[in-house]
XYZ file of C-alpha atoms in Angstrom:
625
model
C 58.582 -1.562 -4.177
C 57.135 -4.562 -6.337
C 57.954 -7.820 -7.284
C 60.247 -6.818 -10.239
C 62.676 -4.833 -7.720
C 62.644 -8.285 -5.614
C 63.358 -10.567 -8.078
C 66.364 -7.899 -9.397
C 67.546 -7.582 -6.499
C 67.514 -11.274 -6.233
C 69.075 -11.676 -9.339
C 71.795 -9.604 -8.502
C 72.973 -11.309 -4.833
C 72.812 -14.376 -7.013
C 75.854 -12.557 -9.105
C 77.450 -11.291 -5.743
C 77.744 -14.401 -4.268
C 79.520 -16.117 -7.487
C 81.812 -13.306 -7.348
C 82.900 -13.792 -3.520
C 85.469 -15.844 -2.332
C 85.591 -19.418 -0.937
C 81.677 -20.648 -0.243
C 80.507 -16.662 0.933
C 77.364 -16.649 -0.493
C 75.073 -13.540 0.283
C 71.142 -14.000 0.939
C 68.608 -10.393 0.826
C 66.188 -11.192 4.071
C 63.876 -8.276 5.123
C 63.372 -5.228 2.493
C 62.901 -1.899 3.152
C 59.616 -0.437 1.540
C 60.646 3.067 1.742
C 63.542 2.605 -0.096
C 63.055 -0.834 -2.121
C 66.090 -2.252 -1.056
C 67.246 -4.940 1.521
C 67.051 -4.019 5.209
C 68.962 -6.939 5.673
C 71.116 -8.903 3.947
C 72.790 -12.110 5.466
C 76.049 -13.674 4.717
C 76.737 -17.353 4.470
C 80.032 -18.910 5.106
C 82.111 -15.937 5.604
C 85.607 -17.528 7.469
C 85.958 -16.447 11.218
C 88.980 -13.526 10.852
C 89.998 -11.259 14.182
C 90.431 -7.680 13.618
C 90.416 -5.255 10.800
C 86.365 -4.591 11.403
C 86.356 -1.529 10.180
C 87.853 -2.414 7.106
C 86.471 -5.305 6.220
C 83.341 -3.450 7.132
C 83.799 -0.805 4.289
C 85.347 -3.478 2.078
C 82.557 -6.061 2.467
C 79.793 -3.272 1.445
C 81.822 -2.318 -1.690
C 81.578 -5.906 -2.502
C 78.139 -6.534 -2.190
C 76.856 -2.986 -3.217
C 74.980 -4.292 -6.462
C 72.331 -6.415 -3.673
C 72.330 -3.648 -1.484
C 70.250 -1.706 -4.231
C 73.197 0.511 -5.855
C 72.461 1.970 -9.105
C 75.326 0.697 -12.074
C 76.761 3.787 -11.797
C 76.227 4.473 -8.592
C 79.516 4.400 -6.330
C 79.033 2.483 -3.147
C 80.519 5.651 -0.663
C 80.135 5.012 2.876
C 81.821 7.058 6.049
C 82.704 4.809 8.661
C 82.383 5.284 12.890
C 85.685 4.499 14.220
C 84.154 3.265 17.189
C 84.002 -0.676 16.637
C 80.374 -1.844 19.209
C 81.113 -4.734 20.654
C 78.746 -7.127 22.224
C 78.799 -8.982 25.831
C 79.189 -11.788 23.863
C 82.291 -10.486 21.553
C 80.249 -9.896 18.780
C 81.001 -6.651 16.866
C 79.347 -4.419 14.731
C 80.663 -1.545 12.248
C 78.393 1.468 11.666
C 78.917 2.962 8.265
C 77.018 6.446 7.081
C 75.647 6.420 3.186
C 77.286 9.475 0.808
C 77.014 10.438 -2.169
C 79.572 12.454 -3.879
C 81.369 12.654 0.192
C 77.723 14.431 1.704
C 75.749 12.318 3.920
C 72.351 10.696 2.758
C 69.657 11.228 5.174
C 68.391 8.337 7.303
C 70.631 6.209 5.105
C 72.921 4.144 7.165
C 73.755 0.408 7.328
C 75.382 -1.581 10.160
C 77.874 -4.627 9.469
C 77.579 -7.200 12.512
C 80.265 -9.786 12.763
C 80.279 -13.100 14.968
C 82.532 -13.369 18.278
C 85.274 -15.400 16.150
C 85.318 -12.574 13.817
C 82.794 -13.470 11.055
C 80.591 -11.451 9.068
C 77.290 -12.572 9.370
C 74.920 -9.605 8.085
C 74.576 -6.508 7.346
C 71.332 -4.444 8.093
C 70.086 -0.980 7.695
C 68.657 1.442 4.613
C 70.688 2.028 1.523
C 69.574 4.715 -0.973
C 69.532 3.844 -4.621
C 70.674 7.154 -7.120
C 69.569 6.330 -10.806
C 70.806 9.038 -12.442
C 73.692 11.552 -11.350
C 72.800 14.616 -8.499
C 74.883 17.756 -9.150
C 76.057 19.531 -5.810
C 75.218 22.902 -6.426
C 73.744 24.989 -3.637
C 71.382 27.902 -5.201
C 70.539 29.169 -1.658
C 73.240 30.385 0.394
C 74.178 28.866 4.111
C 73.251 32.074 5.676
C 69.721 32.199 4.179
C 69.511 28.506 5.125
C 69.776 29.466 8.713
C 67.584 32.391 8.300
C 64.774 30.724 6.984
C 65.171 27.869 9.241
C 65.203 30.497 11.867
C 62.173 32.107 10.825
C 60.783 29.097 10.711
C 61.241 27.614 14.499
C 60.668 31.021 15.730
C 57.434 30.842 14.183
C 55.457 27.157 15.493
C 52.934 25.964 13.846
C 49.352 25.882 16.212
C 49.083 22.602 17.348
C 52.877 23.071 19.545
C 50.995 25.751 21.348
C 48.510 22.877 22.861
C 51.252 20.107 23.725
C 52.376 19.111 27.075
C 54.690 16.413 28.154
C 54.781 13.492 30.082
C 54.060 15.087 33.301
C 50.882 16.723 32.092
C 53.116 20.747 32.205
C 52.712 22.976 29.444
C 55.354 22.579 26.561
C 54.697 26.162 25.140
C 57.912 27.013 22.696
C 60.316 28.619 24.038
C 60.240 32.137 22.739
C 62.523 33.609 19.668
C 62.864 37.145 18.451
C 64.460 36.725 14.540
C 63.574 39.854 13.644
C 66.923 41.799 12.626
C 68.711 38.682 12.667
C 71.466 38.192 9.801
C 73.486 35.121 9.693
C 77.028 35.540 9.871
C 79.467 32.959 9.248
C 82.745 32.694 11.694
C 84.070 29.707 10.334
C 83.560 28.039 6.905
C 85.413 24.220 6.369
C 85.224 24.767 2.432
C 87.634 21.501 1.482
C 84.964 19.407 2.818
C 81.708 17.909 0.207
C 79.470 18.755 2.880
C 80.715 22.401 3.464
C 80.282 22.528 7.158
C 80.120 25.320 8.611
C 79.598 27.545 12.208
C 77.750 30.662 12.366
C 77.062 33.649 15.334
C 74.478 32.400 17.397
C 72.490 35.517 17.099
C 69.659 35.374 19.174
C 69.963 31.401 19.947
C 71.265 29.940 22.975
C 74.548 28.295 20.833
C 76.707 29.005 17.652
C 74.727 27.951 15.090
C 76.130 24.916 13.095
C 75.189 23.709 9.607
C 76.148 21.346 6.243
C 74.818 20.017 3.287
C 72.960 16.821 3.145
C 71.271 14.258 0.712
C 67.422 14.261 1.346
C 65.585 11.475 -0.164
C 62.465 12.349 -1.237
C 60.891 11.496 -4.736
C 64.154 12.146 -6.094
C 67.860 12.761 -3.837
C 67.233 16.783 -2.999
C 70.409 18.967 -1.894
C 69.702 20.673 1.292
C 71.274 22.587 4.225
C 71.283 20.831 7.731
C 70.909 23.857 10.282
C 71.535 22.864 14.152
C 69.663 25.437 15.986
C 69.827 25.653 19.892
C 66.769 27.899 22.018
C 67.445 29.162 25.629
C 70.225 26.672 27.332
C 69.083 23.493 26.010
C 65.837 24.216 26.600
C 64.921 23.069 22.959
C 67.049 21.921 20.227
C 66.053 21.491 16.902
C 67.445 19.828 13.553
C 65.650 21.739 10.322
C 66.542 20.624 6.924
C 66.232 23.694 4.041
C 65.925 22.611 0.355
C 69.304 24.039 -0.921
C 67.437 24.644 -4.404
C 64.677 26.763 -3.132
C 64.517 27.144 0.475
C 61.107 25.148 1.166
C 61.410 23.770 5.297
C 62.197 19.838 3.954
C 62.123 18.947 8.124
C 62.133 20.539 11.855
C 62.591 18.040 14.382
C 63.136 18.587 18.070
C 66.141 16.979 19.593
C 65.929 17.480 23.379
C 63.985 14.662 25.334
C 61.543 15.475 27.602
C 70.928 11.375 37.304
C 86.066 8.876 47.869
C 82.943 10.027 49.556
C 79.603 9.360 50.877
C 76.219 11.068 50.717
C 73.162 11.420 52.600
C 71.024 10.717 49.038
C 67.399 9.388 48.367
C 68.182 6.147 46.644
C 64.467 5.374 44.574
C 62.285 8.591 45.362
C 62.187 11.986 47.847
C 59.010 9.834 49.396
C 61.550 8.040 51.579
C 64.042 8.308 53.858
C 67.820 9.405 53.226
C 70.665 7.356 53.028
C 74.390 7.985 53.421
C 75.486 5.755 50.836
C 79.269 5.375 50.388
C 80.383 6.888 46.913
C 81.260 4.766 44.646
C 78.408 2.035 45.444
C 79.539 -1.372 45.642
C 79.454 -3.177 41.943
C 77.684 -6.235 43.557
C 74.273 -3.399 44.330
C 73.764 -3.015 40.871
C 72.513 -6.616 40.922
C 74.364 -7.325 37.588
C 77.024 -10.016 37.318
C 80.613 -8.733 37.387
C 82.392 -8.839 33.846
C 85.814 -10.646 33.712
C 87.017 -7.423 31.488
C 87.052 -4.515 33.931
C 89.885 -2.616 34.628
C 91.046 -3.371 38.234
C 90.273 0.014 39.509
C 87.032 -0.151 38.401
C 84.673 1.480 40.141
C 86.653 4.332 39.135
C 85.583 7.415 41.933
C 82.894 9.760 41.066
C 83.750 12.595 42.471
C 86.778 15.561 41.881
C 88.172 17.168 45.361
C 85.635 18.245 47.652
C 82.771 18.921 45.088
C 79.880 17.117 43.121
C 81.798 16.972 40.254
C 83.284 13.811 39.241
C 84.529 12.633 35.804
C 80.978 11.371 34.994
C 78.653 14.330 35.757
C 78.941 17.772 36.724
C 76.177 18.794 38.857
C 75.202 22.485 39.587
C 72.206 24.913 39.849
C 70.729 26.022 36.940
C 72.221 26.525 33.854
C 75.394 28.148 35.523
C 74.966 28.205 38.870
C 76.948 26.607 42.024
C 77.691 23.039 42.211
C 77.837 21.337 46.022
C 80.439 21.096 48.286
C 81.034 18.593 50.917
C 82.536 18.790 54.013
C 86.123 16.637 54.511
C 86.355 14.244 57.377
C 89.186 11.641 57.390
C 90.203 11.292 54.184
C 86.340 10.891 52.952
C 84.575 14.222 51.468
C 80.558 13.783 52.898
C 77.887 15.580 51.676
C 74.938 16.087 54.217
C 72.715 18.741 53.410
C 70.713 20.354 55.838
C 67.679 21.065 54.252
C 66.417 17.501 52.978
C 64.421 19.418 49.932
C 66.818 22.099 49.652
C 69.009 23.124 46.633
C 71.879 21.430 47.953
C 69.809 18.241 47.999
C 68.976 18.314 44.416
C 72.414 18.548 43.343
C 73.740 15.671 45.129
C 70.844 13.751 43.981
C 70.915 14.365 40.439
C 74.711 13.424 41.036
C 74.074 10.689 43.059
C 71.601 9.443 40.047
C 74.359 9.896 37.233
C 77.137 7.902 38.622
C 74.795 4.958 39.137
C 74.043 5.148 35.844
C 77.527 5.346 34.534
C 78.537 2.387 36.448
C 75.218 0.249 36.314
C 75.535 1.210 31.910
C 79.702 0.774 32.627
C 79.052 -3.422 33.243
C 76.654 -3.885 30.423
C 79.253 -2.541 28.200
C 78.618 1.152 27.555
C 82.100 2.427 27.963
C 84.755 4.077 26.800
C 84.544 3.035 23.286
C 81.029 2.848 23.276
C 80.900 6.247 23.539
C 79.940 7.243 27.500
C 79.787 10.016 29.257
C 83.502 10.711 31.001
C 86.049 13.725 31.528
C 88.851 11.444 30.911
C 88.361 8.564 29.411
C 91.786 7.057 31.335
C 93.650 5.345 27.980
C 90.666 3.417 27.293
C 89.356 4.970 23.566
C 86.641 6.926 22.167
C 86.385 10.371 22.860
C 86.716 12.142 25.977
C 85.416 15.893 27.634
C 81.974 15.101 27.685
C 80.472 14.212 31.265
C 76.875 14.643 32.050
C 75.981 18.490 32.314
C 73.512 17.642 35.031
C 71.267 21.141 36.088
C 68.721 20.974 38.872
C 66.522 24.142 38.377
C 64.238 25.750 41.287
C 61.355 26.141 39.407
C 59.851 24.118 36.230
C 61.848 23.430 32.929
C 60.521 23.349 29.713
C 59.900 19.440 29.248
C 60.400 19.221 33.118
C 62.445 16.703 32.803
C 64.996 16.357 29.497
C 68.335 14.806 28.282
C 70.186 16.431 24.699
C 72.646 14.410 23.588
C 75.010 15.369 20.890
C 77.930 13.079 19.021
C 80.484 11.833 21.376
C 83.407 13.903 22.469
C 80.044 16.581 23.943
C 78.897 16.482 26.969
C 75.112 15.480 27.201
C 72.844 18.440 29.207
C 70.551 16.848 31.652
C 67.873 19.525 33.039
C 65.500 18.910 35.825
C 62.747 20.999 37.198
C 59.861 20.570 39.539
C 55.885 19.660 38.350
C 54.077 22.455 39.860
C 50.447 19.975 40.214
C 52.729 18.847 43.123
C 55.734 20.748 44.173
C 57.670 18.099 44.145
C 61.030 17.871 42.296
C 62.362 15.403 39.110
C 66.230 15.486 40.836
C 64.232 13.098 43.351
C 63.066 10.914 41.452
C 64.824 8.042 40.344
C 63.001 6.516 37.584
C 62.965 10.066 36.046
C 66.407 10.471 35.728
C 67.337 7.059 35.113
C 64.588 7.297 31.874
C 66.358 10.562 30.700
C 70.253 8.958 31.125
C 68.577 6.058 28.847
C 67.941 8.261 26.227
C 71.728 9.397 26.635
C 72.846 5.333 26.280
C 70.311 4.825 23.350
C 71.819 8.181 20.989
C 75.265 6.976 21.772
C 74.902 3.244 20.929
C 72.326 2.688 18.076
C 73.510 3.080 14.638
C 77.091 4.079 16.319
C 78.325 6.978 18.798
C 78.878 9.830 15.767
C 75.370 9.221 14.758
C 73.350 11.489 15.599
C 69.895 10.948 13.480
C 69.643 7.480 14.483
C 66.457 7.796 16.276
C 64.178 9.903 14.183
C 61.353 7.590 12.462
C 58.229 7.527 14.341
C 59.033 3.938 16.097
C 62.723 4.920 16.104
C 61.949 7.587 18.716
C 59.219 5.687 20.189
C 61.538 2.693 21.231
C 63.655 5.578 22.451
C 60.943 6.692 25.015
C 60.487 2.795 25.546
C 64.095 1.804 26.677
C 64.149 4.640 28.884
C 61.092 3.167 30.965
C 62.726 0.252 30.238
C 65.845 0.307 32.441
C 63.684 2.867 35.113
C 61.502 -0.337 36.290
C 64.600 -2.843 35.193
C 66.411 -0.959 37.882
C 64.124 0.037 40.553
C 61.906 -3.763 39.751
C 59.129 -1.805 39.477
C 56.133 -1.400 36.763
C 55.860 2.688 36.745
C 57.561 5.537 35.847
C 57.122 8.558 37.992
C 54.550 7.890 40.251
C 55.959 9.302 43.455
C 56.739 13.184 41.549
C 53.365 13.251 40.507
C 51.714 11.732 42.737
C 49.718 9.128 41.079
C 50.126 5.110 41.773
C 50.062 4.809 37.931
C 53.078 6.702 36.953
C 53.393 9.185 34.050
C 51.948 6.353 31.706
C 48.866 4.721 30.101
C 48.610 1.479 31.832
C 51.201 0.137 34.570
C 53.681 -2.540 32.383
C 52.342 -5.525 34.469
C 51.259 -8.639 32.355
C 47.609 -7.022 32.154
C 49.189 -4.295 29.420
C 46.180 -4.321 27.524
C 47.930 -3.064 24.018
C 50.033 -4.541 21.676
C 52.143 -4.093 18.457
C 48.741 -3.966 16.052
C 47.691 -0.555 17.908
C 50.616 1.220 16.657
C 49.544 4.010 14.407
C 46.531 4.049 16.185
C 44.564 6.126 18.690
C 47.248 7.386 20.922
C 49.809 5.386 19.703
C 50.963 8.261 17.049
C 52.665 9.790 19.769
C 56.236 8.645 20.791
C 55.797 8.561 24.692
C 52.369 6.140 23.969
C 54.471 4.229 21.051
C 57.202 3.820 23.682
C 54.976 2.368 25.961
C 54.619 -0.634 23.739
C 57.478 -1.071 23.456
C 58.911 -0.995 27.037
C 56.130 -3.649 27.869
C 57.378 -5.714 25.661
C 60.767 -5.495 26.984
C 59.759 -6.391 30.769
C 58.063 -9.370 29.659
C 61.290 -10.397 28.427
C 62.345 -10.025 31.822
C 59.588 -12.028 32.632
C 60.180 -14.717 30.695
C 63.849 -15.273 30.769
C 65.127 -13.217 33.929
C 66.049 -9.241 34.450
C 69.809 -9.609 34.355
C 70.130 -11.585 30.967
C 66.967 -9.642 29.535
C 68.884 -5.846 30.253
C 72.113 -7.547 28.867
C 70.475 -8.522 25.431
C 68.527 -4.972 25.257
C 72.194 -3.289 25.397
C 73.651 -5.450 22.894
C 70.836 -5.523 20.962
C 71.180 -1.609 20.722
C 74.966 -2.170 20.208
C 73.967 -4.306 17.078
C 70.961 -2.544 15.472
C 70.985 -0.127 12.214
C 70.162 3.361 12.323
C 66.717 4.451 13.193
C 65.352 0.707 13.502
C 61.919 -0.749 13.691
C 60.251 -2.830 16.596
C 61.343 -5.229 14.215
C 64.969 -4.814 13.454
C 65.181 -4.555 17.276
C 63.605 -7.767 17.714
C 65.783 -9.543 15.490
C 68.922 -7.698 17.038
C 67.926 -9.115 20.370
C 67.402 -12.358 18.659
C 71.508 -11.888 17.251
C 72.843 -10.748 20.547
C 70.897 -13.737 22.213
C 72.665 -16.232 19.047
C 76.120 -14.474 19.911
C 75.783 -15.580 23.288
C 75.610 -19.179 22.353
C 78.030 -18.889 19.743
C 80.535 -17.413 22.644
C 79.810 -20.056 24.932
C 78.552 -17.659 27.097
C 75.045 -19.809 27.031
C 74.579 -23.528 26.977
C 72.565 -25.519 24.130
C 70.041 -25.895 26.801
C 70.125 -22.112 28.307
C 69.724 -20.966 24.693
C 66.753 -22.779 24.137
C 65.005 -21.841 27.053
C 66.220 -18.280 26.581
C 65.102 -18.498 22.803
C 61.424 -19.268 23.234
C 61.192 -17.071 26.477
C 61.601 -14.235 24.456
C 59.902 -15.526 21.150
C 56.930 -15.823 23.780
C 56.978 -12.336 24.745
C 57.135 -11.082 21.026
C 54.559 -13.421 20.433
C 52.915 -11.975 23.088
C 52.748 -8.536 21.908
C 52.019 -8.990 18.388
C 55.688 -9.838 17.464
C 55.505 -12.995 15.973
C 57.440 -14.176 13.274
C 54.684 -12.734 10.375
C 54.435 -9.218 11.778
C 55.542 -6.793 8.877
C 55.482 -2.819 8.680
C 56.659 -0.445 6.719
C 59.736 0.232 7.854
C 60.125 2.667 11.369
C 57.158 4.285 10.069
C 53.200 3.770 11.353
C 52.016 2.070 7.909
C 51.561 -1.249 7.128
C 51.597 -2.500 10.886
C 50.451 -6.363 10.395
C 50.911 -8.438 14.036
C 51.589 -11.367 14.423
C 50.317 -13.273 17.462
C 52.159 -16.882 16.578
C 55.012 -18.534 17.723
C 57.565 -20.281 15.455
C 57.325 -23.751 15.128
C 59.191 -26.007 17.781
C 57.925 -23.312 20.612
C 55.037 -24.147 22.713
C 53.385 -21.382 24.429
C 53.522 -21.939 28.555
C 50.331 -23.708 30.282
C 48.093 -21.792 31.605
């Protein structure tokens, strides 16, 4: 990217904006050096309209699509989620998926954000530019796809053999005899572009599912998408086979490494029991009330007798028994006898699950958002996929994970012990609550049928980040983990007190290569936010912020979506002139803080180009000493 791409590009919103209606005028802000066109691009006097997002959504990027970086011949295709986000505020945003010739580009995805009265005000996300015309003509078969990207995960590479995960356990691949194994299609969806298809799952732990894709590289390469699933969930991994020749294009893993009342540990298994009344009361999760709920709200967590409840299903293993309680006027209780027991684990990791679904249900991750419910009770998006929440009596690959596919499937939540201890992730809070995060994050940014919006290297970092994030947010504390391993410090670097000694300019440095160490940044940055402004307004913005933010984002883009949701709460009148303010340079301060500033650049979600910026904008002092 150079300045003659700028100053076409600029050229050519100067031509959009003469060719929209009324005073619209369009403005390029940010650009995305990996693909030379805007990461965002603003909109200026756009009239305040209710309704019709979607549309307006798709027609709106067909209007603009010479700024956005389209070639002349180029047709602007997009593929949009249903699912309209909206905002705490009432601000909206419309996720749309780039195609070309009706397959999906890779990584190319833009989000359309509208104002509470209805507005457009931007769009941001990654755009892919096709010069000259791509012919869709698969040389190598979907079976031999799949075999080769078979071969290929059954086969890691040396370094996977050394890796371990948060907890400091072994992360040794799970095991995978190909040899033998033929592909064999049971179902082929041939009227589609993208020629989706299901296969056996042979010696995999799923059916195997695959499609064509756009993959940009120098030029846009055809390839096969192959969705392959080891053991139950114990890894899951999205490879990406050049449909010319075959070469491995990508292999990413996809898991990350929860009327009645029950006798549950409520923060860690280093404390006492409670019997807690099921559901909890809305005023415990120490978040204000929204005017919006439904009036049976709490709806109840569990089915009958059992720990099953149309948020979670919680069992042993991956197909063992769930719990039962006992029924005693009116009001099923589960006590179990052995306070480190199996029975124990269940009903905590249920326990865990449906405080998440409620405490996530008042920030505005519902229905339509794209949670985690049975039934979704009349109230949109796609139902039949609660939390498959296994407790295991021994360790799990990861220890502790969360794989979360598009909604309408349910999420599998696995939790093992850490043998340096012996004691058990199902009782720790901040454990689960970090792996139901990662749940909320692959639901809500870049839109609920997206599912590789959080695969750049500070994509997935933030996505380690936000699940710390909301673990200390909830529990007010500054670690992750301490009590299941045993170690004041948590499963981290550094505690996230003020002292965090590391900022934004270490990323792509020393450890911070890694996601978990990327994350950590990130989730610092995030409870000085708290800090600054509060924890309740501070977890508010975070959600909306994710409700608002393209595909695989930046630290960046996620800054300045938490600067739009905080702008949409003024706008709403949900802030004062004077709380906005304060709000404003409380969390300018703690971008500042971190290296945030208002000249920080990078390239992209990627670990080039990092510049920090340690400067606040003009008109914001930084607080006395």
């Amino acid at each position: 990217m150079g300045p003659e791409r700028e100053s076409h590009l600029g050229s050519a919103a100067e031509e959009v904006s003469q060719s929209l209606p009324g005073e619209q005028r369009v403005r390029i802000g940010r650009m995305d050096p990996t693909t030379g066109n805007p990461a965002t691009l603003a909109i200026e006097g756009a009239p305040a309209e209710e309704g019709n997002y979607v549309a307006r959504a798709l027609s709106h990027a067909q209007a603009v699509k010479d700024a956005l970086g389209f070639a002349a011949e180029q047709p602007p295709e997009f593929s949009p989620d249903p699912n309209v986000q909206r905002a705490s505020s009432g601000a909206r945003a419309v996720h749309l998926q780039q195609l070309y010739k009706g397959i999906p580009v890779y990584g190319a995805a833009r989000t359309v954000r509208f104002r509470p009265d209805g507005a457009i005000v931007e769009s941001v996300g990654s755009t892919v530019t096709v010069d000259e015309p791509r012919k869709v003509q698969p040389k190598v078969t979907v079976e031999e796809a799949v075999r080769r990207a078979a071969e290929h995960v059954a086969n890691p590479d040396d370094d996977e053999w050394e890796q371990t995960d948060p907890f400091g356990q072994s992360l040794e691949p799970v095991g995978v005899d190909v040899s033998g194994f033929e592909p064999h299609v049971t179902a082929a969806f041939t009227d589609r572009p993208e020629l989706p298809s299901v296969l056996e799952p042979g010696p995999f732990g799923a059916e195997i599912k695959a499609n064509l894709i756009w993959f940009p590289l120098q030029q846009l390469t055809l390839a096969w998408e192959v969705l392959l699933t080891l053991g139950d969930y114990d890894s899951q991994y999205r490879v990406i086979v050049d449909a010319e020749g075959g070469e491995i294009l990508l292999c990413k893993q996809l898991v990350k490494s929860v009327l009645g009342r029950g006798n549950v540990y409520r923060v860690h298994g280093g404390e006492d029991r409670q019997l807690v009344q099921f559901p909890i009361d809305l005023a415990d999760h120490g978040l204000p009330i929204p005017d919006d709920l439904a009036v049976e709200f709490p709806d109840p967590w569990i089915e009958e007798s059992s720990a099953v409840g149309n948020c979670v299903f919680a069992h042993l293993d991956d197909i063992g028994p769930t719990l039962d309680g006992i029924l005693s006027e009116e009001t099923v209780v589960f006590d179990p006898s052995d306070p480190v027991g199996d029975d124990q684990r269940i009903l905590n990791i249920f326990f865990y699950n449906c405080v998440m679904h409620d405490y996530f249900y008042l920030l505005g991750f519902r229905e339509r958002e794209g949670n985690f419910q049975r039934d979704n009770l009349g109230r949109g998006g796609f139902a039949s996929d609660r939390v498959d929440a296994r407790s295991f009596g021994g360790e799990v690959r990861g220890t502790a994970t969360m794989a979360t596919p598009v909604d309408g499937r349910s999420p599998t939540m696995r939790m093992g012990f850490v043998s340096s201890t012996g004691r058990h992730t199902a009782f720790d809070s901040s454990v689960v609550f970090h792996e139901f995060m990662h749940g909320v994050t692959n639901r809500l940014v870049g839109g609920a049928m997206n599912v590789r919006a959080l695969e750049d290297p500070q994509s997935s970092g933030m996505g380690e980040g936000w699940g710390d994030y909301v673990a200390c947010t909830i529990n007010n504390s500054t670690v992750v983990g301490d009590w299941v391993v045993d170690r004041p410090t948590g499963i981290r670097g550094f505690p996230y007190d003020s002292d965090f000694p590391d900022t934004f300019a270490d990323l792509g440095t020393g450890r911070y290569v890694e996601e978990h160490s990327i994350g950590e940044i990130w989730c610092a940055t995030l409870l000085e936010i708290n800090r600054m402004i509060g924890p309740g307004l501070g977890v508010q913005l975070v959600v909306d912020a994710l409700k608002l933010a393209s595909a695989n984002p930046s630290f960046l883009d996620m800054r300045d979506a938490v600067f739009a949701a905080l702008e949409s709460r003024l706008s709403s009148g949900q802030l004062t002139e004077s709380e906005h303010g304060d709000a404003l340079a409380g969390v300018w301060r703690a971008f500042a803080r971190f290296g945030m500033g208002p000249g920080a650049r990078s390239d992209g979600a990627f670990l080039s180009g990092i510049v920090a910026d340690f400067t606040l904008p003009p008109g914001i002092e930084p607080l006395e000493e």
